[in-house]
Short mmCIF file of C-alpha atoms in Angstrom, two decimals:
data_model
loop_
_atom_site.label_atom_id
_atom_site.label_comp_id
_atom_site.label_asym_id
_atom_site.label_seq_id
_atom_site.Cartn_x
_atom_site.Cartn_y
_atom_site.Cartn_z
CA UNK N 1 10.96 -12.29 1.79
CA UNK N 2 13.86 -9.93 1.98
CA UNK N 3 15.38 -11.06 -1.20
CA UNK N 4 12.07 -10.54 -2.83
CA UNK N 5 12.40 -7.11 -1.46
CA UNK N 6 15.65 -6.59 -2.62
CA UNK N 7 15.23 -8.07 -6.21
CA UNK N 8 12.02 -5.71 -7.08
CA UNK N 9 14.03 -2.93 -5.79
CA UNK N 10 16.61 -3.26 -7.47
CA UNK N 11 14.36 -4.18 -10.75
CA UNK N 12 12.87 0.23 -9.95
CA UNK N 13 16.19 1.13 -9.34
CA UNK N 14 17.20 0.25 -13.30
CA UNK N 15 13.90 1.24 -14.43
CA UNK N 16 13.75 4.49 -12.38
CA UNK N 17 17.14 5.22 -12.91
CA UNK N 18 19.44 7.65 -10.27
CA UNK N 19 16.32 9.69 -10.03
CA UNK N 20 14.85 6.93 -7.79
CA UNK N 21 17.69 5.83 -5.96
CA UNK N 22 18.09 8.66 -2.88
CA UNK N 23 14.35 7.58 -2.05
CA UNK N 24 15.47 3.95 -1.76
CA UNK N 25 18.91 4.93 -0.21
CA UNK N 26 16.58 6.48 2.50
CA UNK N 27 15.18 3.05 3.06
CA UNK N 28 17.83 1.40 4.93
CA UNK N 29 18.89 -1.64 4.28
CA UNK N 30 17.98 -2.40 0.41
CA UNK N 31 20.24 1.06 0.22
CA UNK N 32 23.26 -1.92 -0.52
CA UNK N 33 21.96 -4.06 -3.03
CA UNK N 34 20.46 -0.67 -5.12
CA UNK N 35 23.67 1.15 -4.88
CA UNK N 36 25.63 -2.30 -5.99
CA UNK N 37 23.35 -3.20 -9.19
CA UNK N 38 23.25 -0.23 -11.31
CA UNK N 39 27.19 0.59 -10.12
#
């Protein structure tokens, strides 16, 4: 279920670009993988 989580995060991050990424940062732990994939 996590990895689920993680993947279609990750998927927004791209698509959302930086401008999305401080909201998911605030999340907790999906902050890793977003901050990983688009790096």
């Amino acid at each position: 279920m996590l990895g689920a989580l993680v993947e279609r995060v990750s998927a927004i991050d791209l698509v959302r670009a930086p401008t999305y990424r401080p909201h998911i940062v605030g999340r907790g732990p999906a902050a890793l993988p977003v901050r990983l994939r688009p790096a």
